[in-house]
Coordinates of C-alpha atoms in Angstrom, one line a residue:
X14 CA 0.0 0.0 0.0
X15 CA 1.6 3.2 -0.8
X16 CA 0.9 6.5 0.5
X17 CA 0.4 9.1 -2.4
X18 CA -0.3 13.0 -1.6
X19 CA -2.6 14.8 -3.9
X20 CA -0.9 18.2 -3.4
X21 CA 1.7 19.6 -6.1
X22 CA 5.3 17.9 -5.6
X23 CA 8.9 18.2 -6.8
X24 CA 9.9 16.6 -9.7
X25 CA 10.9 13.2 -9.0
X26 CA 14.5 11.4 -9.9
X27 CA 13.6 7.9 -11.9
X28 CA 15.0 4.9 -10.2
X29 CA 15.1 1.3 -10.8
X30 CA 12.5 -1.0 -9.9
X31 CA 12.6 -4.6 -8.8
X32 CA 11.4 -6.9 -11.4
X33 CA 9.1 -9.2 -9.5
X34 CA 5.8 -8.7 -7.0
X35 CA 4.9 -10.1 -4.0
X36 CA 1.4 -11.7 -3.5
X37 CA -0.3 -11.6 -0.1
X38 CA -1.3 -15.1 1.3
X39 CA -4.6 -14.6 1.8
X40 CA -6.6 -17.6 -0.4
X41 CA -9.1 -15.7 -2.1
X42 CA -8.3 -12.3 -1.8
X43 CA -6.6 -11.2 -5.3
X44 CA -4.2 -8.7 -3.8
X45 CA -0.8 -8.2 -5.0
X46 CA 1.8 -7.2 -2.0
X47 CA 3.8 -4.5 -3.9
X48 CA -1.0 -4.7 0.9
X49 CA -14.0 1.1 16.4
X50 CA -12.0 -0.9 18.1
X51 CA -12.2 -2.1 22.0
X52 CA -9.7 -1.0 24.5
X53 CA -8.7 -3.9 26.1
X54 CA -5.3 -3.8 29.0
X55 CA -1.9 -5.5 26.9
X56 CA -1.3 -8.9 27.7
X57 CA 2.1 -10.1 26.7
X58 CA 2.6 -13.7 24.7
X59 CA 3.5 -16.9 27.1
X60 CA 7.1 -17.1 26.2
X61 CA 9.1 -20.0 26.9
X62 CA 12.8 -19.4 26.0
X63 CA 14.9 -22.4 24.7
X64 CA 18.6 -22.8 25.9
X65 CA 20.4 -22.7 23.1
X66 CA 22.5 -25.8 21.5
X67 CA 25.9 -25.6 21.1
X68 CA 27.5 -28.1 18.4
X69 CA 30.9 -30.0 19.8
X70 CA 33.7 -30.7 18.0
X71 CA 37.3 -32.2 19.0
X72 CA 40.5 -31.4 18.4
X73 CA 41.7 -34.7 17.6
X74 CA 38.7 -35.9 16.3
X75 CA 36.5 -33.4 14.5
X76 CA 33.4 -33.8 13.2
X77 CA 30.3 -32.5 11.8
X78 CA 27.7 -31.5 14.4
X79 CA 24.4 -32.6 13.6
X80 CA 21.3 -30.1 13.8
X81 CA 20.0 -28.6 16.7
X82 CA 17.0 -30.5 16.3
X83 CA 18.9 -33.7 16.5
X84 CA 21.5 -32.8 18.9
X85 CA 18.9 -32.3 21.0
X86 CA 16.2 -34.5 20.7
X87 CA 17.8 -37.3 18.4
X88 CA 14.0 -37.7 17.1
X89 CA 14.0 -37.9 13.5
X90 CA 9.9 -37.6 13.5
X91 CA 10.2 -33.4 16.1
X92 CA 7.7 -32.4 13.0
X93 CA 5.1 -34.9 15.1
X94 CA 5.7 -34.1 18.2
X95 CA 5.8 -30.0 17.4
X96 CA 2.2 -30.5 15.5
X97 CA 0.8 -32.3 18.1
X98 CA 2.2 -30.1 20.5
X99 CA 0.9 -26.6 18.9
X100 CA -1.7 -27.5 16.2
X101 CA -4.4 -26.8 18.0
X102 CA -3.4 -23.5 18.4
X103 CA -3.6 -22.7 14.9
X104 CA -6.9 -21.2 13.4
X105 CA -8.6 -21.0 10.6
X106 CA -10.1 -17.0 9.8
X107 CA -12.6 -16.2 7.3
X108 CA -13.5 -13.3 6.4
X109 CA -16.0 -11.5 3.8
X110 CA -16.4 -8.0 2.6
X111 CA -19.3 -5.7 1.1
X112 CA -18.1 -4.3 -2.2
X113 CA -20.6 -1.6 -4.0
X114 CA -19.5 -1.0 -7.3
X115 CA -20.0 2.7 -8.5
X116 CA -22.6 3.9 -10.8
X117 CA -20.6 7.0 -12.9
X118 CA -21.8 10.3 -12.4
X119 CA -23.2 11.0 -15.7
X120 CA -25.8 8.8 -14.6
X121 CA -26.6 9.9 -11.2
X122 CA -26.4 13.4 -11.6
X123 CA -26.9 14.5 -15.5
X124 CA -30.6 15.8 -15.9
X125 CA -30.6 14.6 -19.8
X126 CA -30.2 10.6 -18.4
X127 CA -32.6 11.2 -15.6
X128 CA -35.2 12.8 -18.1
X129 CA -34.7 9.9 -20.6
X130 CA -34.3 6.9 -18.3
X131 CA -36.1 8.0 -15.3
X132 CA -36.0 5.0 -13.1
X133 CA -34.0 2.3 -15.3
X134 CA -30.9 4.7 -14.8
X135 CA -28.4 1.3 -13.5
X136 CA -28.6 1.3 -9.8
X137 CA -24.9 0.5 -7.2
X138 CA -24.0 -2.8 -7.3
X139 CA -23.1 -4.7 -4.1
X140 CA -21.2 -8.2 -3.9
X141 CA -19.8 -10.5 -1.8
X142 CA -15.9 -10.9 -1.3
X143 CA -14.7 -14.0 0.7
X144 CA -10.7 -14.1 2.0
X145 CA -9.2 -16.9 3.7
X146 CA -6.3 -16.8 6.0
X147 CA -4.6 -18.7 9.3
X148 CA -3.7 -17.1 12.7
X149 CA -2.9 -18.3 16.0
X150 CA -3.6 -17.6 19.6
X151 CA -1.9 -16.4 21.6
X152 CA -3.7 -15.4 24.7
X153 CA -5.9 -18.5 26.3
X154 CA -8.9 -16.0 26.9
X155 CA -9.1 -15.8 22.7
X156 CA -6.8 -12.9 21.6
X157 CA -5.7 -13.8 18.1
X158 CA -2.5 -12.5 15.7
X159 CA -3.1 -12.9 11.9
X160 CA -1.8 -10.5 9.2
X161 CA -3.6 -7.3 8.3
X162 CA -4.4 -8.1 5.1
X163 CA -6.5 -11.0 5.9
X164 CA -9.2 -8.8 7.9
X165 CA -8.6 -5.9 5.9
X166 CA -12.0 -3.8 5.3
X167 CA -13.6 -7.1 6.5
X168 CA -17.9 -6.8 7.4
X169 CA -17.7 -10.1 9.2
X170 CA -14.4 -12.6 10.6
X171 CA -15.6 -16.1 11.4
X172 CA -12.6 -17.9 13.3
X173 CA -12.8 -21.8 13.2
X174 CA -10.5 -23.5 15.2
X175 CA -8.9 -27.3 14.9
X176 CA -11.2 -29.3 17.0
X177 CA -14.0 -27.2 14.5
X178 CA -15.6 -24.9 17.1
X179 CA -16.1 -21.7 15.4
X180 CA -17.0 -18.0 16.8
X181 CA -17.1 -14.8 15.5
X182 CA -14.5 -12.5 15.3
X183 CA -14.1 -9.1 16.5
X184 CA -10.8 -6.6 15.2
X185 CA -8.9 -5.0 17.3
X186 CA -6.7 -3.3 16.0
X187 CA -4.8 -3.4 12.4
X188 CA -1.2 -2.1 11.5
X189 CA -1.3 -2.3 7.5
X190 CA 2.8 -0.8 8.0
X191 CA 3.7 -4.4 9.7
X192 CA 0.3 -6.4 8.2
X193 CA 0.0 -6.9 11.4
X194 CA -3.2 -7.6 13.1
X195 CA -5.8 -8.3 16.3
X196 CA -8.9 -10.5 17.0
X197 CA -10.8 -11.1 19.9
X198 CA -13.4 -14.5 20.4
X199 CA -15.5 -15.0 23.4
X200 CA -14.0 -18.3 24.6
X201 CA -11.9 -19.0 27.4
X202 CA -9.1 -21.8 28.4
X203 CA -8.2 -22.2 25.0
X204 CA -4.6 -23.7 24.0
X205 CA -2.0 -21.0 23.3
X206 CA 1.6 -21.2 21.6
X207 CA 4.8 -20.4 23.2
X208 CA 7.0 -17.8 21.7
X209 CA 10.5 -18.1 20.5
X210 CA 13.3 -15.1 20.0
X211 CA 13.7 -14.1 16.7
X212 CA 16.7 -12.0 17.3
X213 CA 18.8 -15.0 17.3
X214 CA 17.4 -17.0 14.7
X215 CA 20.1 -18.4 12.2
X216 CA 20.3 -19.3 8.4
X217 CA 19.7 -23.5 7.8
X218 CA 17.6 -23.7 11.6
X219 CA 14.9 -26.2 11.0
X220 CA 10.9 -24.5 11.0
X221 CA 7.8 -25.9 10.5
X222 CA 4.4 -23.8 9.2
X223 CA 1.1 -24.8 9.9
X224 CA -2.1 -23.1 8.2
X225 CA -4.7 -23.4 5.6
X226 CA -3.7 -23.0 2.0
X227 CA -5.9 -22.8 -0.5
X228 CA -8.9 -24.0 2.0
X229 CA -6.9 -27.3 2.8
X230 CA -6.9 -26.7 7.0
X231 CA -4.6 -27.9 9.3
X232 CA -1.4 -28.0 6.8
X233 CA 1.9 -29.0 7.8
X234 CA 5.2 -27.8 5.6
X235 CA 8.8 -27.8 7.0
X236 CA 11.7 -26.7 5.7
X237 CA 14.6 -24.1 7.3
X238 CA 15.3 -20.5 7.7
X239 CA 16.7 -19.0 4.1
X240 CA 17.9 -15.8 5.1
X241 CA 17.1 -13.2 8.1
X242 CA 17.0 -9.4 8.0
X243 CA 15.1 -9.3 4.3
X244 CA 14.1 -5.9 4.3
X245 CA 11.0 -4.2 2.6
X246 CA 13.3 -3.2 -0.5
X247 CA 14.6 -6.2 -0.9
X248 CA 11.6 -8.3 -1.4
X249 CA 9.3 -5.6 -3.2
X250 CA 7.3 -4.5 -0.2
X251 CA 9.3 -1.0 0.5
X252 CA 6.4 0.3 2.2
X253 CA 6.5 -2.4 4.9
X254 CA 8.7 -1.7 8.2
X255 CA 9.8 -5.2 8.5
X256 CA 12.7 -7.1 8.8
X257 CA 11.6 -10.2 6.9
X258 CA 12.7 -13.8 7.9
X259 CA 12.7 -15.8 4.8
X260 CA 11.9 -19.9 4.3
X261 CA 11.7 -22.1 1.9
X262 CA 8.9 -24.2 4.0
X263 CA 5.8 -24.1 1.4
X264 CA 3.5 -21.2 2.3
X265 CA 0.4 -20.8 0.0
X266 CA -2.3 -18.3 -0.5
X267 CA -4.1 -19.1 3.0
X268 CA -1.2 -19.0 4.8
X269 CA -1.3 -16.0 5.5
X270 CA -1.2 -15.4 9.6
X271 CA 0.0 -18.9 10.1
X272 CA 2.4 -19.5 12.5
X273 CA 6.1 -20.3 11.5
X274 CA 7.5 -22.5 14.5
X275 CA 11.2 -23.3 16.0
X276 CA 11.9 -26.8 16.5
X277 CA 10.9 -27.0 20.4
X278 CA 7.4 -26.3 19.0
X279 CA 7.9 -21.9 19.5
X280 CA 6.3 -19.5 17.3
X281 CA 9.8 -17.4 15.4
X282 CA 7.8 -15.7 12.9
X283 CA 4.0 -15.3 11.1
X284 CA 4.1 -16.2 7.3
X285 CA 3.0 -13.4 5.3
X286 CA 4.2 -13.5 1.7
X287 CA 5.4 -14.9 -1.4
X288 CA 6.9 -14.1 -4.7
X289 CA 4.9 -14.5 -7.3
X290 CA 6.6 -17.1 -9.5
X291 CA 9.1 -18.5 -7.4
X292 CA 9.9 -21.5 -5.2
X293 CA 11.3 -21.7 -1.9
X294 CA 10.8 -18.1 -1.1
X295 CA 8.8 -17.6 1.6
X296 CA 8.5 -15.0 3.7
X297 CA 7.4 -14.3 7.4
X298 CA 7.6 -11.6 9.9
X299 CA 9.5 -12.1 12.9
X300 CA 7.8 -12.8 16.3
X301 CA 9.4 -10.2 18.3
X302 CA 7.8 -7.5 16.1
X303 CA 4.4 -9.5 15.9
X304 CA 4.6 -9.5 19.8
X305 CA 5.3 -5.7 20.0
X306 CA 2.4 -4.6 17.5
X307 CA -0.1 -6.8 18.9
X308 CA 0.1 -5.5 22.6
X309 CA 0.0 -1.9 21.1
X310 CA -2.8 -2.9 18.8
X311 CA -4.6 -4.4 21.9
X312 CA -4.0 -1.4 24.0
X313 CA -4.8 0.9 21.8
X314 CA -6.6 -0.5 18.6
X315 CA -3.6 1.2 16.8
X316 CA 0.4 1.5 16.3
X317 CA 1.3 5.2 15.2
X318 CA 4.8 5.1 12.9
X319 CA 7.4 8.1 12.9
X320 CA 6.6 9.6 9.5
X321 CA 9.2 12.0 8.0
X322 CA 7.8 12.6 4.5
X323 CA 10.5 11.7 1.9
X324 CA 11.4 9.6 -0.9
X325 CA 14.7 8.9 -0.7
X326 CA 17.3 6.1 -2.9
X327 CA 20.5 4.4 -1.8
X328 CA 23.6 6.4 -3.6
X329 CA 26.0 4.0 -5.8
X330 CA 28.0 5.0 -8.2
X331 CA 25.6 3.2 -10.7
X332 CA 22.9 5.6 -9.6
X333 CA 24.9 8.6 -9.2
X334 CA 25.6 8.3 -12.9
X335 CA 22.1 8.2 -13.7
X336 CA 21.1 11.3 -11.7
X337 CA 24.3 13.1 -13.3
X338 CA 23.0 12.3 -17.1
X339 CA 19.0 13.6 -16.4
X340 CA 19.4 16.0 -13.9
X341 CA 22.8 17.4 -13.4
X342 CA 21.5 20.8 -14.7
X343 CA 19.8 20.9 -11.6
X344 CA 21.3 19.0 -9.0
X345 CA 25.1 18.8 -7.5
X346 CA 25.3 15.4 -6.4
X347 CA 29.4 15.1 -4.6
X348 CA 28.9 12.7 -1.8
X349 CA 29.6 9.1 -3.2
X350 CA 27.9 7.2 -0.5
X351 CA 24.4 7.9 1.8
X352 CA 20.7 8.4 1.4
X353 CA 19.4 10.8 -1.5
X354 CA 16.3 12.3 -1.2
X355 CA 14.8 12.7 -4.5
X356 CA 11.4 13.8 -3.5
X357 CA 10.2 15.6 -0.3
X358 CA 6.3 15.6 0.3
X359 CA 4.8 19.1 1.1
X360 CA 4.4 20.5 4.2
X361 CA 5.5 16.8 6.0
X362 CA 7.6 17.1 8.8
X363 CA 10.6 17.0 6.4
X364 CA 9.7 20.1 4.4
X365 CA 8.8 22.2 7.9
X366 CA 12.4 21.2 8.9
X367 CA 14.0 22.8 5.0
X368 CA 15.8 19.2 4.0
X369 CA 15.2 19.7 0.3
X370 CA 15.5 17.6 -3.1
X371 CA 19.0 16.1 -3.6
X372 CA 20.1 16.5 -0.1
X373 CA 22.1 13.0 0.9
X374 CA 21.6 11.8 4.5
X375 CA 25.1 11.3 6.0
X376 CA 24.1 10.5 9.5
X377 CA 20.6 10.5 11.7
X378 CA 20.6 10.7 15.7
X379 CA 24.5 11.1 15.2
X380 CA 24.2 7.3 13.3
X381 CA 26.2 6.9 10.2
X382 CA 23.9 5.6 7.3
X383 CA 24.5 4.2 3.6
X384 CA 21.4 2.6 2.7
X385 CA 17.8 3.4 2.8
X386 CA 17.0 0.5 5.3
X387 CA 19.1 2.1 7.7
X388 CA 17.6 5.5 7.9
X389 CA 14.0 3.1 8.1
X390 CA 15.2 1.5 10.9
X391 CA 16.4 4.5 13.2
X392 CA 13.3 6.8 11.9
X393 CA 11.1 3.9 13.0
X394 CA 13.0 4.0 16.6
X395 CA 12.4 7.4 16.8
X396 CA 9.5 9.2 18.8
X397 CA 6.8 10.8 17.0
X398 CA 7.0 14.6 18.3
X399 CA 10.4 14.6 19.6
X400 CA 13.2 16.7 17.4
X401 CA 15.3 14.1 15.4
X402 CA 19.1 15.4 14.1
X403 CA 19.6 14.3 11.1
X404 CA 22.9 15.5 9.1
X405 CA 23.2 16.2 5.3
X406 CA 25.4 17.1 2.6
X407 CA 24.2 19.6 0.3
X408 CA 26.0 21.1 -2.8
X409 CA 29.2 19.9 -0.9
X410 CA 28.8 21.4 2.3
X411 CA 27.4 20.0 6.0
X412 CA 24.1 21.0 6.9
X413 CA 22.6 19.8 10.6
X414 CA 18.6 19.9 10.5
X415 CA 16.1 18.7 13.0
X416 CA 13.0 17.0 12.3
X417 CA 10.2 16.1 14.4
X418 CA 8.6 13.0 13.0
X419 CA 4.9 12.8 12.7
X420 CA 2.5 10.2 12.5
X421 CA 2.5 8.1 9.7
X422 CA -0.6 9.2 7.5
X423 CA -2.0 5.6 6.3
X424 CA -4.9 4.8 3.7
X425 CA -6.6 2.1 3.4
X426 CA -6.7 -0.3 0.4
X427 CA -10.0 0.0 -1.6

């Protein structure tokens, strides 16, 4: 989901764009990922903390270690034993939205149609749309995590869990930034899952997803962890604040919200998205952000991101030649490394503070930075109202500015 602004801007620089799209995993809802509310006290997630395995080797004698998994249960068949352990946990969330199709305006409101069709002028249209996703609990008195995208604009969420009880759902909250979101059931003593760290997470550790792809519930996929710290940019999705963990466990439209689990049976991450096109590539938003958005979204039916109001492109040499052959006549690019801006959005906290077109970030809250995800990453950890130094270089010379983020304006898809 991308935020536009309908006022006048600067001209924008042309940059590169990624030559795939991501697709949500919501089964049923055709949405391609480039995407009032009860106060209720924050709960935190049961957490159970594994000790962590360390592989041994001799001197004399060394040799390979085997997995975790093995090391430390020697169980060939952990898949079982996690599913049994946590499946019931897992749900099933439909949801289904009202969609009234628009009759044009030279219908409604031209005199010469009204005078000539009276009443057989085409009336709105209203239909059905159905979405199906996974999500997990995570609270025994029925608080739920799934992704955003599955309850997006939803009129009704009907949550069906594995033993086949099924209640409806009510939306907390929804963070569209993270596709992160919050339902509540009325049902208490319910089975939970335990939650892993996902700071520590490393490439080739074992996971296991359970969900409900394409309508086929209770699905069990294992694989291991691909890669960690897969930002936005990198996968397509540069208007998500995550840090993405990414799998090559088969996730399918209708995973969405599912849980992706450790070996000791601990939620790491929810599956969210795939490339369209592509095997193996998975991708699933870590548990520890999950965990933080949820209580917030709980608390407050909301999560309020610092907002700046810039465009901005990493500076390589490769793109430093571009901007010199279409735009030197108007801007002095000299730094060879930082953070261009190369479009600021009118009156946003950026333009109040005077950072202008071509200005390269060289440092934010006294914090070197060379790529985009960087300044992401500490604008994100900054506080919405409270000044934030950030350090440029413009035509050549050092120029110190201080912004005071804003909330991030969001809109919601269709």
């Amino acid at each position: 989901m991308k935020i536009t602004n309908h006022h006048s801007a600067p001209k924008k620089i042309e940059t590169r764009g990624l030559p795939y799209r991501l697709w949500m995993l919501s089964y049923g809802v055709a949405v391609v990922f480039l995407g009032s509310c009860s106060l209720l006290p924050a709960k935190t997630f049961d957490t159970q903390q594994g000790d962590t395995q360390a592989q041994k080797t001799t001197e004399s004698n060394p040799v390979i270690a085997p997995p975790p998994i093995f090391s430390s249960s020697g169980d060939p068949n952990f898949v079982v034993k996690v599913v049994q352990q946590v499946g019931p946990a897992v749900v099933r969330i439909d949801s289904s939205r009202t969609i009234t199709s628009r009759v044009p305006d030279e219908f409604s409101n031209d005199p010469f149609f009204r005078r000539f069709f009276g009443e057989g002028i085409p009336q709105p249209r209203q239909r059905i749309e159905r979405g199906s996703g996974s999500g997990f609990i995570i609270n025994s008195s029925g608080q739920i995590v799934t992704n955003a995208h599955v309850v997006d604009g939803a009129d009704r969420v009907t949550v069906i869990l594995k033993d086949g009880r099924t209640f409806d759902g009510k939306v907390l909250g929804e963070d569209p930034v993270t596709d992160v979101a919050t339902i509540k059931i009325n049902a208490n003593n319910l089975p939970t899952l335990s939650v892993g760290n996902s700071d520590v997470l490393q490439p080739g550790e074992a996971v296991i997803a359970i969900g409900n792809p394409l309508g086929l519930n209770n699905t069990v996929t294992s694989g291991i962890i691909s890669a960690t710290g897969r930002s936005g940019s990198d996968i397509g999705a540069s208007d998500k604040r995550v840090d993405y963990i990414q799998t090559d466990a088969a996730i399918n439209p209708g995973n969405s919200g599912g849980p992706l689990l450790n070996a000791r049976g601990q939620v790491v991450a929810m599956n969210t998205a795939i490339i369209r096109g592509a095997q193996g590539l998975g991708f699933a938003i870590p548990i520890n952000t999950v965990q933080r958005i949820a209580q917030e979204l709980i608390a407050t039916g909301k999560v309020d991101h610092p907002y700046l109001g810039v465009q901005m492109v990493t500076l390589t040499p490769e793109n430093k030649e571009r901007i010199k052959n279409v735009a030197s006549d108007r801007l002095n690019i000299t730094a060879d490394d930082g953070v261009l801006l190369v479009e600021i959005v009118p009156r946003s906290p950026a333009s109040v503070a005077g950072l202008r077109v071509g200005d390269v970030i060289k440092s934010i809250n006294n914090q070197p930075v060379t790529k985009i995800e960087e300044v992401q990453k500490l604008v994100e950890q900054s506080k919405i109202g409270t000044k934030l130094p950030i350090e440029v270089e413009r035509n050549g010379q050092t120029v110190q500015l201080a912004v005071q983020p804003a909330p991030l304006p969001v809109r919601r898809e269709g």
